[in-house]
Amino acid sequence: MTTELLAPAGGQEALVAAVQSGADAVYMGFGAFNARRSARNFSDEEFRAAVSYCHLRGVKVYLTLNTLVTDRELPALAAEARTASECGVDAILVQDWGVLATLQKIIPDVPLHASTQMSLHTLSGVQEAARLGMTRAVLARELSRGEIAEICQKSPIEIETFVHGALCMCYSGQCEMSAVIGRRSGNRGACAQPCRLPYGFSGRADGHPLSLKDACLAPFVPEMMDMGVACLKIEGRMKNPDYVFNVVRVWRRALDMLCDGAWGPGAVEELERELGRSFNRGFTDAYLRGRSGAELMSFERAINQGVRVGR
C-alpha cells in the first residue's frame, strides 16, 4: 500500500507550495463551515480552479466541512457541498453527524472522511464511522503507537494520522476554553487559541503553561507505514506558503527515502534538522510513545527563545 502525504492549503499560494513540494493530496476550506475560518481559504471560483490545478498534477483535493452547524445553517452548507461535488472534490471531511447524513443524501458519490474533530480514539469508534458510510478516519492526535497499530490492523476503512505540526491542549477541537474566554468556539471554526496566551499568578502573566510543543513523528515513518497507516497528515492551514513548502518537501523526501531503501543511520537526524528550520515550538513525539505531561509543553522555548505563540 502506498502511503499518502497530505498537506495543508490555507490559500492559493500555500496550495501551489504544497503541490510543488510533493504532496499527494491537499486539504482546504471554502465558505463558513471549516475548522480554520480565519485562514485565507478559497472562494467558489478559486476552489474550482484549485481542484483543476491539483488534478492536472495528479494531486487529490479534500474539502474541510468539519465544524458543528445549526439546523438553520444546513441549507447553506448543502449548497457549498454541491459546489464542491460539481468541482470534482475527491473527499469531504466532516465532524457533525447531521452534516454526515445531509451529505450522504445530496452528494452520495463523494467519499466522506471522519475529521480528527470527531475525536476517534478507539477501534469501536472507527468501526462505527465505517458502519455509517465513511471511507477514512482521521485519528485523534493523542493516540500511542500501540493504539494506532491495533486500529490499523482491524479497521475496515483507511486510517489517517497527523505526523507534523501544532497540537491542541485538549482532544482536537473539544475545547470549551476558547468559547468561554474568547467567545469563539473551535468547533465552529473560530478557535481563539487561549492555550497559546501567557498566564501566571500574583499579577504576572509571564509563562505559557498551556502551550504544547509541535508534533514531529519523522523517526516513526517506517513503523507507521508498517502499521498500515494510509495517510500521513501535516497540520498548518494557518501557516504561510514558505512553511508549507519546506515541511512538505522534507516529508516527501522521508517517504521517498524509505521507499527507495535509502533510510539508514543519520536519516532521522537530517530530517529533523531540516524540519527544525521552519517555525516550531519545539518538537515532541510524546503522545506516540504513550507519554504526557511536561515533555509536551513548549513554555521554556516560548519564553527563552522568543518563539511567537499562536498558530
mmCIF file of N, CA, C and O in Angstrom, residues 189-270:
data_model
loop_
_atom_site.group_PDB
_atom_site.id
_atom_site.type_symbol
_atom_site.label_atom_id
_atom_site.label_comp_id
_atom_site.label_asym_id
_atom_site.label_seq_id
_atom_site.Cartn_x
_atom_site.Cartn_y
_atom_site.Cartn_z
ATOM 1 N N GLY A 189 -15.043 26.581 14.080
ATOM 2 C CA GLY A 189 -14.022 27.062 13.152
ATOM 3 C C GLY A 189 -13.400 28.388 13.528
ATOM 4 O O GLY A 189 -12.806 29.049 12.676
ATOM 5 N N ALA A 190 -13.509 28.793 14.798
ATOM 6 C CA ALA A 190 -13.019 30.121 15.178
ATOM 7 C C ALA A 190 -12.240 30.081 16.487
ATOM 8 O O ALA A 190 -12.419 30.921 17.363
ATOM 9 N N CYS A 191 -11.355 29.102 16.641
ATOM 10 C CA CYS A 191 -10.582 28.964 17.878
ATOM 11 C C CYS A 191 -9.812 30.241 18.189
ATOM 12 O O CYS A 191 -9.111 30.788 17.337
ATOM 13 N N ALA A 192 -9.942 30.734 19.430
ATOM 14 C CA ALA A 192 -9.228 31.937 19.867
ATOM 15 C C ALA A 192 -7.834 31.625 20.386
ATOM 16 O O ALA A 192 -7.099 32.531 20.773
ATOM 17 N N GLN A 193 -7.468 30.345 20.439
ATOM 18 C CA GLN A 193 -6.160 29.883 20.881
ATOM 19 C C GLN A 193 -5.764 30.405 22.263
ATOM 20 O O GLN A 193 -4.658 30.907 22.466
ATOM 21 N N PRO A 194 -6.626 30.294 23.253
ATOM 22 C CA PRO A 194 -6.256 30.753 24.590
ATOM 23 C C PRO A 194 -5.101 29.954 25.189
ATOM 24 O O PRO A 194 -4.396 30.446 26.065
ATOM 25 N N CYS A 195 -4.873 28.735 24.708
ATOM 26 C CA CYS A 195 -3.765 27.931 25.225
ATOM 27 C C CYS A 195 -2.413 28.512 24.854
ATOM 28 O O CYS A 195 -1.400 28.176 25.475
ATOM 29 N N ARG A 196 -2.358 29.395 23.864
ATOM 30 C CA ARG A 196 -1.087 29.991 23.444
ATOM 31 C C ARG A 196 -0.787 31.301 24.171
ATOM 32 O O ARG A 196 0.270 31.897 23.964
ATOM 33 N N LEU A 197 -1.683 31.765 25.023
ATOM 34 C CA LEU A 197 -1.503 33.039 25.702
ATOM 35 C C LEU A 197 -0.668 32.871 26.967
ATOM 36 O O LEU A 197 -0.574 31.786 27.532
ATOM 37 N N PRO A 198 -0.052 33.964 27.441
ATOM 38 C CA PRO A 198 0.717 33.890 28.693
ATOM 39 C C PRO A 198 -0.199 33.902 29.907
ATOM 40 O O PRO A 198 -1.222 34.591 29.927
ATOM 41 N N TYR A 199 0.172 33.135 30.930
ATOM 42 C CA TYR A 199 -0.557 33.076 32.189
ATOM 43 C C TYR A 199 0.453 33.115 33.333
ATOM 44 O O TYR A 199 1.645 32.878 33.146
ATOM 45 N N GLY A 200 -0.053 33.401 34.524
ATOM 46 C CA GLY A 200 0.810 33.407 35.698
ATOM 47 C C GLY A 200 0.002 33.656 36.947
ATOM 48 O O GLY A 200 -1.206 33.432 36.987
ATOM 49 N N PHE A 201 0.649 34.130 37.983
ATOM 50 C CA PHE A 201 -0.035 34.403 39.245
ATOM 51 C C PHE A 201 0.618 35.617 39.900
ATOM 52 O O PHE A 201 1.644 36.131 39.428
ATOM 53 N N SER A 202 -0.007 36.109 40.966
ATOM 54 C CA SER A 202 0.469 37.316 41.666
ATOM 55 C C SER A 202 0.571 38.504 40.721
ATOM 56 O O SER A 202 1.501 39.309 40.795
ATOM 57 N N GLY A 203 -0.395 38.602 39.813
ATOM 58 C CA GLY A 203 -0.432 39.739 38.907
ATOM 59 C C GLY A 203 0.522 39.672 37.740
ATOM 60 O O GLY A 203 0.646 40.636 36.984
ATOM 61 N N ARG A 204 1.206 38.541 37.565
ATOM 62 C CA ARG A 204 2.171 38.428 36.467
ATOM 63 C C ARG A 204 1.752 37.320 35.502
ATOM 64 O O ARG A 204 1.511 36.198 35.919
ATOM 65 N N ALA A 205 1.667 37.674 34.237
ATOM 66 C CA ALA A 205 1.416 36.671 33.195
ATOM 67 C C ALA A 205 2.714 36.465 32.431
ATOM 68 O O ALA A 205 2.926 37.021 31.355
ATOM 69 N N ASP A 206 3.606 35.675 33.012
ATOM 70 C CA ASP A 206 4.956 35.583 32.475
ATOM 71 C C ASP A 206 5.342 34.170 32.044
ATOM 72 O O ASP A 206 6.515 33.838 31.954
ATOM 73 N N GLY A 207 4.352 33.328 31.785
ATOM 74 C CA GLY A 207 4.646 31.978 31.333
ATOM 75 C C GLY A 207 3.607 31.492 30.348
ATOM 76 O O GLY A 207 2.574 32.136 30.145
ATOM 77 N N HIS A 208 3.880 30.358 29.722
ATOM 78 C CA HIS A 208 2.948 29.756 28.758
ATOM 79 C C HIS A 208 2.681 28.308 29.167
ATOM 80 O O HIS A 208 3.057 27.365 28.457
ATOM 81 N N PRO A 209 2.016 28.096 30.305
ATOM 82 C CA PRO A 209 1.880 26.740 30.850
ATOM 83 C C PRO A 209 0.907 25.841 30.096
ATOM 84 O O PRO A 209 0.835 24.649 30.379
ATOM 85 N N LEU A 210 0.158 26.388 29.141
ATOM 86 C CA LEU A 210 -0.806 25.575 28.400
ATOM 87 C C LEU A 210 -0.401 25.357 26.948
ATOM 88 O O LEU A 210 -1.126 24.710 26.197
ATOM 89 N N SER A 211 0.725 25.902 26.547
ATOM 90 C CA SER A 211 1.134 25.831 25.144
ATOM 91 C C SER A 211 1.954 24.574 24.895
ATOM 92 O O SER A 211 3.020 24.383 25.485
ATOM 93 N N LEU A 212 1.468 23.720 24.012
ATOM 94 C CA LEU A 212 2.160 22.469 23.709
ATOM 95 C C LEU A 212 3.203 22.648 22.607
ATOM 96 O O LEU A 212 3.098 23.534 21.757
ATOM 97 N N LYS A 213 4.190 21.772 22.613
ATOM 98 C CA LYS A 213 5.135 21.696 21.511
ATOM 99 C C LYS A 213 4.421 21.202 20.256
ATOM 100 O O LYS A 213 3.266 20.744 20.310
ATOM 101 N N ASP A 214 5.104 21.264 19.150
ATOM 102 C CA ASP A 214 4.580 20.720 17.894
ATOM 103 C C ASP A 214 4.933 19.237 17.783
ATOM 104 O O ASP A 214 5.985 18.800 18.252
ATOM 105 N N ALA A 215 4.067 18.500 17.126
ATOM 106 C CA ALA A 215 4.367 17.097 16.843
ATOM 107 C C ALA A 215 5.368 17.001 15.699
ATOM 108 O O ALA A 215 5.312 17.779 14.746
ATOM 109 N N CYS A 216 6.276 16.058 15.822
ATOM 110 C CA CYS A 216 7.169 15.702 14.715
ATOM 111 C C CYS A 216 7.464 14.218 14.851
ATOM 112 O O CYS A 216 8.229 13.809 15.727
ATOM 113 N N LEU A 217 6.854 13.419 13.984
ATOM 114 C CA LEU A 217 6.947 11.968 14.103
ATOM 115 C C LEU A 217 7.839 11.358 13.025
ATOM 116 O O LEU A 217 7.686 10.183 12.674
ATOM 117 N N ALA A 218 8.779 12.140 12.521
ATOM 118 C CA ALA A 218 9.674 11.651 11.473
ATOM 119 C C ALA A 218 10.387 10.348 11.841
ATOM 120 O O ALA A 218 10.541 9.465 10.986
ATOM 121 N N PRO A 219 10.836 10.174 13.097
ATOM 122 C CA PRO A 219 11.533 8.921 13.413
ATOM 123 C C PRO A 219 10.668 7.672 13.266
ATOM 124 O O PRO A 219 11.189 6.560 13.187
ATOM 125 N N PHE A 220 9.355 7.855 13.211
ATOM 126 C CA PHE A 220 8.442 6.719 13.228
ATOM 127 C C PHE A 220 7.837 6.419 11.859
ATOM 128 O O PHE A 220 6.894 5.635 11.759
ATOM 129 N N VAL A 221 8.362 7.058 10.814
ATOM 130 C CA VAL A 221 7.807 6.839 9.471
ATOM 131 C C VAL A 221 7.819 5.355 9.081
ATOM 132 O O VAL A 221 6.787 4.818 8.646
ATOM 133 N N PRO A 222 8.928 4.637 9.211
ATOM 134 C CA PRO A 222 8.908 3.213 8.835
ATOM 135 C C PRO A 222 7.872 2.417 9.623
ATOM 136 O O PRO A 222 7.164 1.575 9.056
ATOM 137 N N GLU A 223 7.787 2.692 10.912
ATOM 138 C CA GLU A 223 6.849 1.967 11.757
ATOM 139 C C GLU A 223 5.408 2.252 11.363
ATOM 140 O O GLU A 223 4.572 1.342 11.306
ATOM 141 N N MET A 224 5.103 3.509 11.050
ATOM 142 C CA MET A 224 3.727 3.863 10.697
ATOM 143 C C MET A 224 3.338 3.261 9.355
ATOM 144 O O MET A 224 2.188 2.864 9.153
ATOM 145 N N MET A 225 4.284 3.169 8.441
ATOM 146 C CA MET A 225 3.991 2.528 7.171
ATOM 147 C C MET A 225 3.761 1.033 7.374
ATOM 148 O O MET A 225 2.874 0.445 6.750
ATOM 149 N N ASP A 226 4.537 0.427 8.246
ATOM 150 C CA ASP A 226 4.342 -0.996 8.546
ATOM 151 C C ASP A 226 2.995 -1.240 9.228
ATOM 152 O O ASP A 226 2.380 -2.294 9.042
ATOM 153 N N MET A 227 2.548 -0.292 10.027
ATOM 154 C CA MET A 227 1.244 -0.419 10.689
ATOM 155 C C MET A 227 0.097 -0.474 9.684
ATOM 156 O O MET A 227 -0.952 -1.051 9.956
ATOM 157 N N GLY A 228 0.309 0.180 8.529
ATOM 158 C CA GLY A 228 -0.755 0.268 7.544
ATOM 159 C C GLY A 228 -1.467 1.602 7.541
ATOM 160 O O GLY A 228 -2.582 1.714 7.012
ATOM 161 N N VAL A 229 -0.844 2.636 8.124
ATOM 162 C CA VAL A 229 -1.426 3.978 8.061
ATOM 163 C C VAL A 229 -1.503 4.409 6.595
ATOM 164 O O VAL A 229 -0.497 4.404 5.881
ATOM 165 N N ALA A 230 -2.690 4.778 6.151
ATOM 166 C CA ALA A 230 -2.896 5.090 4.734
ATOM 167 C C ALA A 230 -2.443 6.492 4.364
ATOM 168 O O ALA A 230 -2.084 6.749 3.214
ATOM 169 N N CYS A 231 -2.483 7.391 5.340
ATOM 170 C CA CYS A 231 -2.219 8.792 5.026
ATOM 171 C C CYS A 231 -1.515 9.473 6.189
ATOM 172 O O CYS A 231 -1.956 9.373 7.339
ATOM 173 N N LEU A 232 -0.414 10.173 5.887
ATOM 174 C CA LEU A 232 0.310 10.979 6.859
ATOM 175 C C LEU A 232 -0.068 12.444 6.629
ATOM 176 O O LEU A 232 0.126 12.971 5.536
ATOM 177 N N LYS A 233 -0.570 13.086 7.663
ATOM 178 C CA LYS A 233 -1.150 14.431 7.520
ATOM 179 C C LYS A 233 -0.302 15.477 8.211
ATOM 180 O O LYS A 233 0.106 15.307 9.362
ATOM 181 N N ILE A 234 -0.075 16.584 7.532
ATOM 182 C CA ILE A 234 0.668 17.717 8.070
ATOM 183 C C ILE A 234 -0.314 18.808 8.446
ATOM 184 O O ILE A 234 -1.147 19.216 7.633
ATOM 185 N N GLU A 235 -0.230 19.280 9.688
ATOM 186 C CA GLU A 235 -1.083 20.381 10.142
ATOM 187 C C GLU A 235 -0.557 21.696 9.599
ATOM 188 O O GLU A 235 0.637 21.832 9.356
ATOM 189 N N GLY A 236 -1.439 22.713 9.408
ATOM 190 C CA GLY A 236 -0.893 24.004 9.039
ATOM 191 C C GLY A 236 -1.670 24.861 8.062
ATOM 192 O O GLY A 236 -1.059 25.576 7.277
ATOM 193 N N ARG A 237 -2.997 24.848 8.106
ATOM 194 C CA ARG A 237 -3.721 25.720 7.175
ATOM 195 C C ARG A 237 -3.630 27.192 7.549
ATOM 196 O O ARG A 237 -4.031 28.045 6.761
ATOM 197 N N MET A 238 -3.088 27.492 8.741
ATOM 198 C CA MET A 238 -2.834 28.878 9.116
ATOM 199 C C MET A 238 -1.376 29.270 8.859
ATOM 200 O O MET A 238 -0.990 30.405 9.103
ATOM 201 N N LYS A 239 -0.578 28.342 8.372
ATOM 202 C CA LYS A 239 0.838 28.613 8.144
ATOM 203 C C LYS A 239 1.064 29.267 6.780
ATOM 204 O O LYS A 239 0.247 29.119 5.854
ATOM 205 N N ASN A 240 2.195 29.957 6.658
ATOM 206 C CA ASN A 240 2.475 30.648 5.394
ATOM 207 C C ASN A 240 3.011 29.672 4.341
ATOM 208 O O ASN A 240 3.401 28.548 4.660
ATOM 209 N N PRO A 241 3.033 30.086 3.070
ATOM 210 C CA PRO A 241 3.470 29.186 1.992
ATOM 211 C C PRO A 241 4.886 28.666 2.146
ATOM 212 O O PRO A 241 5.175 27.525 1.778
ATOM 213 N N ASP A 242 5.802 29.486 2.685
ATOM 214 C CA ASP A 242 7.179 29.027 2.878
ATOM 215 C C ASP A 242 7.224 27.846 3.836
ATOM 216 O O ASP A 242 7.952 26.868 3.605
ATOM 217 N N TYR A 243 6.460 27.939 4.919
ATOM 218 C CA TYR A 243 6.391 26.842 5.883
ATOM 219 C C TYR A 243 5.875 25.582 5.203
ATOM 220 O O TYR A 243 6.441 24.495 5.345
ATOM 221 N N VAL A 244 4.775 25.724 4.465
ATOM 222 C CA VAL A 244 4.178 24.570 3.797
ATOM 223 C C VAL A 244 5.178 23.935 2.841
ATOM 224 O O VAL A 244 5.368 22.711 2.830
ATOM 225 N N PHE A 245 5.843 24.752 2.032
ATOM 226 C CA PHE A 245 6.796 24.210 1.061
ATOM 227 C C PHE A 245 7.916 23.444 1.754
ATOM 228 O O PHE A 245 8.253 22.318 1.365
ATOM 229 N N ASN A 246 8.510 24.050 2.761
ATOM 230 C CA ASN A 246 9.661 23.434 3.416
ATOM 231 C C ASN A 246 9.295 22.143 4.133
ATOM 232 O O ASN A 246 9.999 21.128 4.023
ATOM 233 N N VAL A 247 8.204 22.160 4.880
ATOM 234 C CA VAL A 247 7.818 20.981 5.654
ATOM 235 C C VAL A 247 7.386 19.841 4.736
ATOM 236 O O VAL A 247 7.793 18.687 4.913
ATOM 237 N N VAL A 248 6.570 20.139 3.740
ATOM 238 C CA VAL A 248 6.118 19.096 2.815
ATOM 239 C C VAL A 248 7.297 18.520 2.047
ATOM 240 O O VAL A 248 7.382 17.300 1.833
ATOM 241 N N ARG A 249 8.223 19.369 1.638
ATOM 242 C CA ARG A 249 9.407 18.902 0.904
ATOM 243 C C ARG A 249 10.189 17.878 1.727
ATOM 244 O O ARG A 249 10.613 16.842 1.208
ATOM 245 N N VAL A 250 10.383 18.168 3.005
ATOM 246 C CA VAL A 250 11.152 17.250 3.851
ATOM 247 C C VAL A 250 10.399 15.942 4.068
ATOM 248 O O VAL A 250 10.989 14.852 4.003
ATOM 249 N N TRP A 251 9.105 16.028 4.302
ATOM 250 C CA TRP A 251 8.326 14.802 4.490
ATOM 251 C C TRP A 251 8.250 13.980 3.205
ATOM 252 O O TRP A 251 8.248 12.751 3.240
ATOM 253 N N ARG A 252 8.203 14.644 2.062
ATOM 254 C CA ARG A 252 8.238 13.922 0.787
ATOM 255 C C ARG A 252 9.545 13.146 0.663
ATOM 256 O O ARG A 252 9.571 11.990 0.239
ATOM 257 N N ARG A 253 10.635 13.792 1.053
ATOM 258 C CA ARG A 253 11.932 13.132 0.989
ATOM 259 C C ARG A 253 11.983 11.937 1.939
ATOM 260 O O ARG A 253 12.558 10.893 1.606
ATOM 261 N N ALA A 254 11.379 12.084 3.114
ATOM 262 C CA ALA A 254 11.364 10.975 4.068
ATOM 263 C C ALA A 254 10.672 9.753 3.486
ATOM 264 O O ALA A 254 11.188 8.624 3.568
ATOM 265 N N LEU A 255 9.507 9.954 2.874
ATOM 266 C CA LEU A 255 8.784 8.827 2.283
ATOM 267 C C LEU A 255 9.547 8.240 1.101
ATOM 268 O O LEU A 255 9.597 7.012 0.928
ATOM 269 N N ASP A 256 10.146 9.094 0.280
ATOM 270 C CA ASP A 256 10.900 8.603 -0.871
ATOM 271 C C ASP A 256 12.135 7.815 -0.428
ATOM 272 O O ASP A 256 12.472 6.782 -1.025
ATOM 273 N N MET A 257 12.809 8.300 0.609
ATOM 274 C CA MET A 257 13.977 7.590 1.123
ATOM 275 C C MET A 257 13.592 6.196 1.588
ATOM 276 O O MET A 257 14.313 5.219 1.326
ATOM 277 N N LEU A 258 12.483 6.092 2.262
ATOM 278 C CA LEU A 258 12.050 4.798 2.776
ATOM 279 C C LEU A 258 11.680 3.858 1.631
ATOM 280 O O LEU A 258 12.054 2.679 1.621
ATOM 281 N N CYS A 259 10.950 4.377 0.653
ATOM 282 C CA CYS A 259 10.538 3.544 -0.480
ATOM 283 C C CYS A 259 11.729 3.115 -1.339
ATOM 284 O O CYS A 259 11.718 2.029 -1.931
ATOM 285 N N ASP A 260 12.766 3.953 -1.387
ATOM 286 C CA ASP A 260 13.945 3.647 -2.205
ATOM 287 C C ASP A 260 14.999 2.838 -1.453
ATOM 288 O O ASP A 260 16.070 2.547 -2.001
ATOM 289 N N GLY A 261 14.699 2.499 -0.196
ATOM 290 C CA GLY A 261 15.661 1.752 0.592
ATOM 291 C C GLY A 261 16.838 2.575 1.068
ATOM 292 O O GLY A 261 17.893 2.033 1.421
ATOM 293 N N ALA A 262 16.668 3.888 1.097
ATOM 294 C CA ALA A 262 17.777 4.772 1.480
ATOM 295 C C ALA A 262 17.686 5.221 2.932
ATOM 296 O O ALA A 262 18.436 6.096 3.360
ATOM 297 N N TRP A 263 16.751 4.649 3.676
ATOM 298 C CA TRP A 263 16.582 5.016 5.085
ATOM 299 C C TRP A 263 17.668 4.311 5.897
ATOM 300 O O TRP A 263 17.694 3.100 5.992
ATOM 301 N N GLY A 264 18.569 5.094 6.463
ATOM 302 C CA GLY A 264 19.663 4.494 7.220
ATOM 303 C C GLY A 264 20.114 5.389 8.336
ATOM 304 O O GLY A 264 19.443 6.378 8.678
ATOM 305 N N PRO A 265 21.235 5.067 8.955
ATOM 306 C CA PRO A 265 21.766 5.878 10.050
ATOM 307 C C PRO A 265 21.941 7.339 9.624
ATOM 308 O O PRO A 265 22.454 7.642 8.556
ATOM 309 N N GLY A 266 21.488 8.225 10.459
ATOM 310 C CA GLY A 266 21.612 9.647 10.161
ATOM 311 C C GLY A 266 20.435 10.230 9.423
ATOM 312 O O GLY A 266 20.301 11.458 9.351
ATOM 313 N N ALA A 267 19.550 9.391 8.862
ATOM 314 C CA ALA A 267 18.417 9.909 8.088
ATOM 315 C C ALA A 267 17.480 10.722 8.963
ATOM 316 O O ALA A 267 17.052 11.821 8.602
ATOM 317 N N VAL A 268 17.163 10.182 10.130
ATOM 318 C CA VAL A 268 16.232 10.869 11.017
ATOM 319 C C VAL A 268 16.807 12.197 11.485
ATOM 320 O O VAL A 268 16.117 13.226 11.497
ATOM 321 N N GLU A 269 18.080 12.194 11.872
ATOM 322 C CA GLU A 269 18.716 13.423 12.345
ATOM 323 C C GLU A 269 18.701 14.494 11.259
ATOM 324 O O GLU A 269 18.442 15.674 11.537
ATOM 325 N N GLU A 270 18.962 14.080 10.029
ATOM 326 C CA GLU A 270 18.945 15.043 8.928
ATOM 327 C C GLU A 270 17.548 15.609 8.708
ATOM 328 O O GLU A 270 17.365 16.824 8.542
#
